[in-house]
Coordinates of C-alpha atoms and ligand atoms in Angstrom, one line a residue:
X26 CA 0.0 0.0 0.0
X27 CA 1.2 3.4 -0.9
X28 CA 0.5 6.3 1.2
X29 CA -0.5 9.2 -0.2
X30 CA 0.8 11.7 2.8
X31 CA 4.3 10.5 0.8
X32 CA 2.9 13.2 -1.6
X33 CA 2.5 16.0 1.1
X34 CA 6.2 15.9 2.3
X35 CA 9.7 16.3 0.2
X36 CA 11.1 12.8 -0.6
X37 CA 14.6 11.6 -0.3
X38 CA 16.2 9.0 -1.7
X39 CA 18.4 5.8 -1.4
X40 CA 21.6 5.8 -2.5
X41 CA 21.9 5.1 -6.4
X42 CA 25.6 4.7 -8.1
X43 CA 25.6 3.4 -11.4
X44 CA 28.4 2.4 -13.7
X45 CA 30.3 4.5 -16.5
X46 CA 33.0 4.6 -19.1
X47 CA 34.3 7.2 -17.0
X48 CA 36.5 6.9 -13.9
X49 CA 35.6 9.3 -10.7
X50 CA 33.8 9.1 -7.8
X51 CA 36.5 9.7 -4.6
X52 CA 35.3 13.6 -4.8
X53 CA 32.0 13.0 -4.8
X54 CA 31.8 10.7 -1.8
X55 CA 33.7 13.4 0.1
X56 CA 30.8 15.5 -0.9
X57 CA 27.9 13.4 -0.6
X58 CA 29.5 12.9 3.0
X59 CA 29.9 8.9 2.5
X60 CA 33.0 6.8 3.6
X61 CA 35.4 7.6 1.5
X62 CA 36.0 6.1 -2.0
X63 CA 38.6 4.8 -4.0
X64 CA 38.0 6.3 -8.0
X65 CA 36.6 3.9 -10.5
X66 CA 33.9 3.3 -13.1
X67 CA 31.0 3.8 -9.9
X68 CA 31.2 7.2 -10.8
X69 CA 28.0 8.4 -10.8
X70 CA 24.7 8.7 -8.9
X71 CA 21.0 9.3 -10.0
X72 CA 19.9 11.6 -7.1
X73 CA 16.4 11.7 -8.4
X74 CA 14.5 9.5 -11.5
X75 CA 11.4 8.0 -12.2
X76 CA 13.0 6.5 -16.0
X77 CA 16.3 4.7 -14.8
X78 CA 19.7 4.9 -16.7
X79 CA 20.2 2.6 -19.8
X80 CA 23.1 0.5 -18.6
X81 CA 24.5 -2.6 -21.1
X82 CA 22.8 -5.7 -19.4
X83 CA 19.9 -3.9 -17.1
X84 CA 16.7 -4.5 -17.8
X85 CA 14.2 -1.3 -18.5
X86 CA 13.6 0.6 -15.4
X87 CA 16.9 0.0 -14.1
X88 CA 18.0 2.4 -11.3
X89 CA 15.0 4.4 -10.4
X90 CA 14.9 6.2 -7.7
X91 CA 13.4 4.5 -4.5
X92 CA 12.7 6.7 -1.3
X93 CA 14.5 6.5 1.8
X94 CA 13.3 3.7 4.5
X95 CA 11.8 5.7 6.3
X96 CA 9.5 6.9 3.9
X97 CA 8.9 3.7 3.0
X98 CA 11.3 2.3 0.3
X99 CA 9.1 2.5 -2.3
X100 CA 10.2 3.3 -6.6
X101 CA 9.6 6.8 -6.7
X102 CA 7.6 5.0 -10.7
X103 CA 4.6 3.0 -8.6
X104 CA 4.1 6.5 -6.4
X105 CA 3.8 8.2 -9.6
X106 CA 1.6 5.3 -10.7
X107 CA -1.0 5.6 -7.8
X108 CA -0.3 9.9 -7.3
X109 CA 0.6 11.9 -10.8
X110 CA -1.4 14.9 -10.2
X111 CA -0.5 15.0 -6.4
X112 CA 3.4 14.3 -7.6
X113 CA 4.1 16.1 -10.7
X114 CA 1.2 18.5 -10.8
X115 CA -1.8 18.5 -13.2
X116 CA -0.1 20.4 -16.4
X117 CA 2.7 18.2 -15.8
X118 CA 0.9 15.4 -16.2
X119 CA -0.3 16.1 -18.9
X120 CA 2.8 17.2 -20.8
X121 CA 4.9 14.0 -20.1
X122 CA 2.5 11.9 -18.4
X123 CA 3.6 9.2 -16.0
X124 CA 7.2 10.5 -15.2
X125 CA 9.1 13.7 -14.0
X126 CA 10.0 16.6 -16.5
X127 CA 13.1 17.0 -14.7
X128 CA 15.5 14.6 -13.5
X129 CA 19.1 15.3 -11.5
X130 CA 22.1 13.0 -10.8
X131 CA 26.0 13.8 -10.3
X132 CA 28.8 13.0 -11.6
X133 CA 32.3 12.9 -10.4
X134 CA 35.4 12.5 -12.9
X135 CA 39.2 12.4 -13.3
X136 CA 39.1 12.1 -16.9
X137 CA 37.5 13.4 -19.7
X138 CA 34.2 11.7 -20.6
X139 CA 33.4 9.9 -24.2
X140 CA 32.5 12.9 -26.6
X141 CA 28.6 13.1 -27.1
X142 CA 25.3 14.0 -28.0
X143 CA 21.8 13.6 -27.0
X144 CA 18.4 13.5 -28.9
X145 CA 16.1 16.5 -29.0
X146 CA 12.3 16.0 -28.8
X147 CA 11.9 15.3 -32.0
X148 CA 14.4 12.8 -32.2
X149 CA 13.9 11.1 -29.3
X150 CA 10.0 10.8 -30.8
X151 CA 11.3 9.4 -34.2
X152 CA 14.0 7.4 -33.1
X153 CA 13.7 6.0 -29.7
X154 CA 9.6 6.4 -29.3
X155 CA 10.6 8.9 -26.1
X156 CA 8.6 12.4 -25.5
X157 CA 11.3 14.2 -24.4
X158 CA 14.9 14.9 -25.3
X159 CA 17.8 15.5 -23.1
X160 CA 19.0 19.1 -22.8
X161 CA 21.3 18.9 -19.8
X162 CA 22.8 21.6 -17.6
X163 CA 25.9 20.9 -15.1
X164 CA 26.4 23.1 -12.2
X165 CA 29.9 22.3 -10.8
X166 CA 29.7 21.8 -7.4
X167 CA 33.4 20.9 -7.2
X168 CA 36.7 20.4 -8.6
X169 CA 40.2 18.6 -8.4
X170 CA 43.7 19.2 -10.2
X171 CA 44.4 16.2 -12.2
X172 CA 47.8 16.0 -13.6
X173 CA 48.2 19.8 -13.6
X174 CA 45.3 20.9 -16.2
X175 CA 42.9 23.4 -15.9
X176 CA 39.1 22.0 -15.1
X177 CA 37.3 22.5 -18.0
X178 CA 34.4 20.6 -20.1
X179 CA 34.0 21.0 -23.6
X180 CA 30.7 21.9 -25.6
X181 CA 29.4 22.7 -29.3
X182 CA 31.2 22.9 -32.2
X183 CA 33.9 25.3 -33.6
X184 CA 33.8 27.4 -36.9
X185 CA 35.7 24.9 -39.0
X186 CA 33.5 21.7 -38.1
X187 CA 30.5 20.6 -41.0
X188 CA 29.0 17.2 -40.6
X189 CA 31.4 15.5 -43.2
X190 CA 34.6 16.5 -41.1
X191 CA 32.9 14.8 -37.9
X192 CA 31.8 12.0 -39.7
X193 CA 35.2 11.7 -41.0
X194 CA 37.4 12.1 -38.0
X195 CA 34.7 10.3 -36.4
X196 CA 35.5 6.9 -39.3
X197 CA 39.1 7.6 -38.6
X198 CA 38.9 7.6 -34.8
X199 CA 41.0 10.3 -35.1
X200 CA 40.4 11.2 -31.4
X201 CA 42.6 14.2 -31.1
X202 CA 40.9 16.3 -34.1
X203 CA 37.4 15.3 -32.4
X204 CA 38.6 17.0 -29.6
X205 CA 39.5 20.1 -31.4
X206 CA 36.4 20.1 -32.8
X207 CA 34.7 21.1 -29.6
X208 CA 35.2 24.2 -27.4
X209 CA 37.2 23.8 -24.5
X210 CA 35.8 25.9 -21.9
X211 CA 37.4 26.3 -18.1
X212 CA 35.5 25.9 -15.4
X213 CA 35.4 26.6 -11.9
X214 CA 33.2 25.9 -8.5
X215 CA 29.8 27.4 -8.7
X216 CA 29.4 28.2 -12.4
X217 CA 26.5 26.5 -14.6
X218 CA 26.9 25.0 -18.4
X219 CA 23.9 24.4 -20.5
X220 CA 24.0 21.8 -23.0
X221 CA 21.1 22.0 -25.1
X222 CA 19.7 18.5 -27.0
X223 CA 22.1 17.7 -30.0
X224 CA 25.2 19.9 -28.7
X225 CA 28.3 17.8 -29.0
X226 CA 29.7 17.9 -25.5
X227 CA 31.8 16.4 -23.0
X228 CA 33.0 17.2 -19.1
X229 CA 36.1 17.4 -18.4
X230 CA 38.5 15.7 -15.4
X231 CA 38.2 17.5 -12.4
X232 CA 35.0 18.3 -12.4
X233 CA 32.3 17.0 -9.8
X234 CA 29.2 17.9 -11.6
X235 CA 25.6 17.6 -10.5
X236 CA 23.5 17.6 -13.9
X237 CA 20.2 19.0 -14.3
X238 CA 18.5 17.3 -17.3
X239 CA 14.8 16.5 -19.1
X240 CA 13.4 13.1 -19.0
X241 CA 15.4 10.8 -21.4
X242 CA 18.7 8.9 -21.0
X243 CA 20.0 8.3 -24.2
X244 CA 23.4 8.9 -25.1
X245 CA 24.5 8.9 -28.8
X246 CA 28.7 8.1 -28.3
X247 CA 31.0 8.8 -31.0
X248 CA 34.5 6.7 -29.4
X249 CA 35.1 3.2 -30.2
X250 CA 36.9 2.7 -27.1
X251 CA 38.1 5.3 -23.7
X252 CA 40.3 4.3 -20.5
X253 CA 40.6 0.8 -21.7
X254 CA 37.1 0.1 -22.2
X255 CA 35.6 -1.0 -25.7
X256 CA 32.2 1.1 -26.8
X257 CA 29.9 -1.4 -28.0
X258 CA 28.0 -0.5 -31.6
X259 CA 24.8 -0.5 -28.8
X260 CA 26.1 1.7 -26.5
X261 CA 27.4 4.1 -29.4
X262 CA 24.0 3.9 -31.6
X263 CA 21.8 1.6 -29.7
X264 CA 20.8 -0.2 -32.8
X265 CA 20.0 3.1 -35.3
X266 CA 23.3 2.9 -37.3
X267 CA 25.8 5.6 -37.2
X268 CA 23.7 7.9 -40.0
X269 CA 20.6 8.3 -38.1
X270 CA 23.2 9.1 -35.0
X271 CA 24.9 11.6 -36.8
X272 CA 21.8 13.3 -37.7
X273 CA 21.0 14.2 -34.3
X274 CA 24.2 16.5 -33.3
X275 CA 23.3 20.2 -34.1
X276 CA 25.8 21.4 -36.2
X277 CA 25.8 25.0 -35.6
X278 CA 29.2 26.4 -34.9
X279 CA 29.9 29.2 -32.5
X280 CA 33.1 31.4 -32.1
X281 CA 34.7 31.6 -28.6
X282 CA 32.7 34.1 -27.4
X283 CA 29.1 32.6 -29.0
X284 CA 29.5 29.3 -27.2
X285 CA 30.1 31.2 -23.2
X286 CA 26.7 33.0 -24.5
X287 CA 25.0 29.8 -25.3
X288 CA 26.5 27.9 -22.7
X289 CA 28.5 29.7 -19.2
X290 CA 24.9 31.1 -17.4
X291 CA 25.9 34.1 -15.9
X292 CA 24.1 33.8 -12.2
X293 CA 21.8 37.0 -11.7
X294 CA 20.4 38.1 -8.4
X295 CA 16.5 37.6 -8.0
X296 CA 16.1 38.5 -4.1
X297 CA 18.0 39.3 -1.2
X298 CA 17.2 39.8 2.3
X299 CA 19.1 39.2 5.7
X300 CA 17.6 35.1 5.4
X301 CA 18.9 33.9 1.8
X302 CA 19.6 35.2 -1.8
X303 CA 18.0 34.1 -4.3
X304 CA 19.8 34.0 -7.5
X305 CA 18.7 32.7 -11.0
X306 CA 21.7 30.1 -12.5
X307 CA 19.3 29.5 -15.4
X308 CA 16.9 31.6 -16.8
X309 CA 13.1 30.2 -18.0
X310 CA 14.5 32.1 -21.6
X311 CA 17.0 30.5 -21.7
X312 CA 15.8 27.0 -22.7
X313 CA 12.6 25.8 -23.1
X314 CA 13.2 22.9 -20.7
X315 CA 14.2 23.9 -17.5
X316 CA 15.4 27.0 -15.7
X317 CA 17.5 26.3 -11.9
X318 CA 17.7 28.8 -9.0
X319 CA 20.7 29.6 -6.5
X320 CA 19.9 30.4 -3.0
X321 CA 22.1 30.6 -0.2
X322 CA 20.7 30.5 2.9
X323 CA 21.3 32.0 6.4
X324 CA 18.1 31.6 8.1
X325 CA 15.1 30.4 6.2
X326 CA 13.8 30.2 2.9
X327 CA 10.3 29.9 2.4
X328 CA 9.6 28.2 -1.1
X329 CA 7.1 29.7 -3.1
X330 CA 4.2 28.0 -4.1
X331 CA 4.6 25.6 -7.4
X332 CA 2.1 24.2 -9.1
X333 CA 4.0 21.5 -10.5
X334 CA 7.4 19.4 -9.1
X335 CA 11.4 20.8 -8.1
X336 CA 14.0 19.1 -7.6
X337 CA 16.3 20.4 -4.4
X338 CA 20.0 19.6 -4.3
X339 CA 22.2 20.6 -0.9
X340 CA 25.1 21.9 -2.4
X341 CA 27.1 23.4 0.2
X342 CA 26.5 22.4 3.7
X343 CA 23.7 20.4 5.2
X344 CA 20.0 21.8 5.7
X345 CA 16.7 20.9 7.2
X346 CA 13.7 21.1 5.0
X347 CA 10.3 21.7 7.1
X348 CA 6.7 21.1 6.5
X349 CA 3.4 21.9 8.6
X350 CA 5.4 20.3 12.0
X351 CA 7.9 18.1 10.7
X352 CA 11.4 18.5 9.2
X353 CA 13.9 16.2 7.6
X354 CA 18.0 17.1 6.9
X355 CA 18.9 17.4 3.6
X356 CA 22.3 16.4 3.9
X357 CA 25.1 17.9 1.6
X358 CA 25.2 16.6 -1.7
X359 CA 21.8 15.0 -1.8
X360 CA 18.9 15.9 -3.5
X361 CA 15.0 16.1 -2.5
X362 CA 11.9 16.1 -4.8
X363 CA 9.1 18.2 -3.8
X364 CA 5.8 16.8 -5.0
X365 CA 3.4 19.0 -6.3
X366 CA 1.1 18.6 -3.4
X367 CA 3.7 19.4 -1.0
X368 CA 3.3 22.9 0.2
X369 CA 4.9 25.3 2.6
X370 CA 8.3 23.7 2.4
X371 CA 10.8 26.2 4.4
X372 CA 14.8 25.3 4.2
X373 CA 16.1 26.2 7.2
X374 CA 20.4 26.8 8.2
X375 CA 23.4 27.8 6.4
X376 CA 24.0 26.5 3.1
X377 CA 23.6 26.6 -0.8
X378 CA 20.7 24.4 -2.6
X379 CA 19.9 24.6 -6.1
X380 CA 16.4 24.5 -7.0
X381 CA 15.2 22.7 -10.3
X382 CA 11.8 23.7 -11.8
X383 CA 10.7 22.0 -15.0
X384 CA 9.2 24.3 -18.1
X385 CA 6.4 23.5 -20.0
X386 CA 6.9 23.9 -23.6
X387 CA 3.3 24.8 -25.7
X388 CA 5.3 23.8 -28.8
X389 CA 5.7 20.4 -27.8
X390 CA 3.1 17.8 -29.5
X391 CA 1.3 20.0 -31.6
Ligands
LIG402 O1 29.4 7.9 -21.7 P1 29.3 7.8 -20.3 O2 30.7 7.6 -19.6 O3 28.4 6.7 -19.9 O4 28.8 9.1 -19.7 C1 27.5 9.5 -19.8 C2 27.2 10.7 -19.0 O5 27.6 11.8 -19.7 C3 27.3 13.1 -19.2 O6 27.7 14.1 -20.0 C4 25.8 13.2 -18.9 O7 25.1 13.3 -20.2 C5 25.3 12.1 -18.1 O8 23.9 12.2 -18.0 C6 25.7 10.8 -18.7 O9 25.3 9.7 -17.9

């Protein structure tokens, strides 16, 4: 029996590390305050998910989120099963029924990640029979040297690229002109990058990253093989062939200073008082998935009313989120989902969360 006071109150979640072709996760342990961690290819955690990752050899619906004992262990899919409207809010079922518009996990890596795109809407209809794409957005919660490099991630293509070079280089493996295909863009603790649907991208080592993202989890890889690991044709194209695959990168180019535009947010101030400041990481304009809030608090922060789901991440310092009488820590590096029929949620102490709050886009299914 599912109880559907689960849908009054923010929900944690149980731990959830899943396996990578990259190699990580000794940062984000440190940050997630867990026993510490040696780095391997358990390098990255879904904080919050009602689809699961596609992993080579899980079934469908592998690692979805399932809440905390003490709210009752349950897959955060069968309390969306008994409770959509009282979970994601009545527009929001309606736009993607069934599941959450916005998703988070984290990632934590020493080396650079397989170069990549993901589907747009239309894609992911045509292709994979998915609603929604996968426009991502990393706010980098931390970072580590790693053999004297600067922390940087790369995104979106240069001037020189056209979709015969890539497809060439791509051929020729030549891994080195990919690369130099791609912007290299430092980063540093606190800042945002937005990777819309198509936009070749890839983190870079050193970066601890928790990613904000729509619904899907399909990654289109374009390496044969990274850190000793072979790609499979699967887990590159997942059956579609490399020329369906190579249709879905967006092949704009941008100079240096187009692709910081498109994708370093610049964080702007909403609110400030002597409790928290509110600050806006992503903008509603500026995608038409998602938008994520900053606010560092010294007191309390009362959340505004919502008519639809958020997604809370702790990411500096541990806090207490409080409803009607009750209250539960948010411990650093975790993340809480706050139904839609949750309301009055105040975060109370000293820290930094990041709020995720799904968009609505008219456009989509007409
Ligand atoms: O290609 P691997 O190593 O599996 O990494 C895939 C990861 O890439 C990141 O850029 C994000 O898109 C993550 O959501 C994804 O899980």
């Amino acid at each position: 029996m599912i109880y559907q006071a689960l849908t009054q109150m923010p929900l944690l979640f149980q731990d959830n590390r899943i396996t990578r072709f990259y190699i990580g996760g000794k940062l984000m342990h440190e940050w997630r305050k867990m026993p510490p961690c040696e780095d391997s290819h358990q390098c990255e955690e879904l904080l919050v998910t009602s689809i699961g990752a596609i992993s080579k050899g899980q079934p469908k619906g592998y690692a979805i989120s399932k809440t905390i004992d003490q709210q009752g262990g349950i897959l955060l899919s069968d309390l969306i099963k008994a409770y959509p409207n009282e979970i994601l809010g009545e527009r929001f079922q309606k736009y993607n029924p069934d599941q959450l518009t916005m998703l988070a996990r984290v990632g934590d890596t020493t080396v650079r990640l397989v170069m990549q795109c993901h589907p747009n809407r239309e894609d992911a209809k045509r292709y994979f029979h998915m609603p929604m794409g996968k426009t991502e957005a990393w706010y980098i919660a931390g970072t580590r040297e790693v053999e004297g490099k600067e922390t940087c991630v790369y995104a979106g293509f240069k001037p020189h690229v056209t979709k015969a070079l890539w497809r060439q280089l791509y051929e020729k493996q030549d891994i080195d002109a990919m690369v130099d295909c791609l912007h290299q863009i430092p980063v540093k603790q606190g800042q945002m990058i937005l990777i819309p649907a198509g936009m070749p991208h890839c983190v870079g080592p050193g970066c601890l990253f928790l990613e904000y993202h729509e619904c899907n989890d399909v990654t289109i890889r374009v390496e044969r093989s990274i850190n000793g690991m072979t790609i499979s044709d699967e887990e590159m194209f997942y059956g579609l062939g490399a020329d369906a695959c190579f249709d879905m990168f967006d092949y704009t180019t941008y100079d240096d200073t187009q692709i910081l535009e498109r994708s370093l947010m610049k964080e702007r101030c909403l609110e400030q008082n002597e409790q928290y400041t509110l600050s806006a990481l992503i903008e509603p304009e500026q995608n038409d998935s998602f938008s994520v809030q900053l606010v560092t608090i010294t007191g309390e922060y009362p959340m505004p009313e919502f008519d639809g789901h958020r997604v809370l991440c702790a990411v500096e310092g541990d806090v207490k989120l409080c409803w009607s009488d009750h209250s539960i820590p948010l411990i650093q590096g975790h993340a809480a989902l706050i139904p839609a029929a949750c309301k009055g949620v105040r975060v109370v102490g000293e820290g930094k969360l990041t709020i995720g709050i799904p968009t609505i886009n008219e456009e989509v299914g007409k």
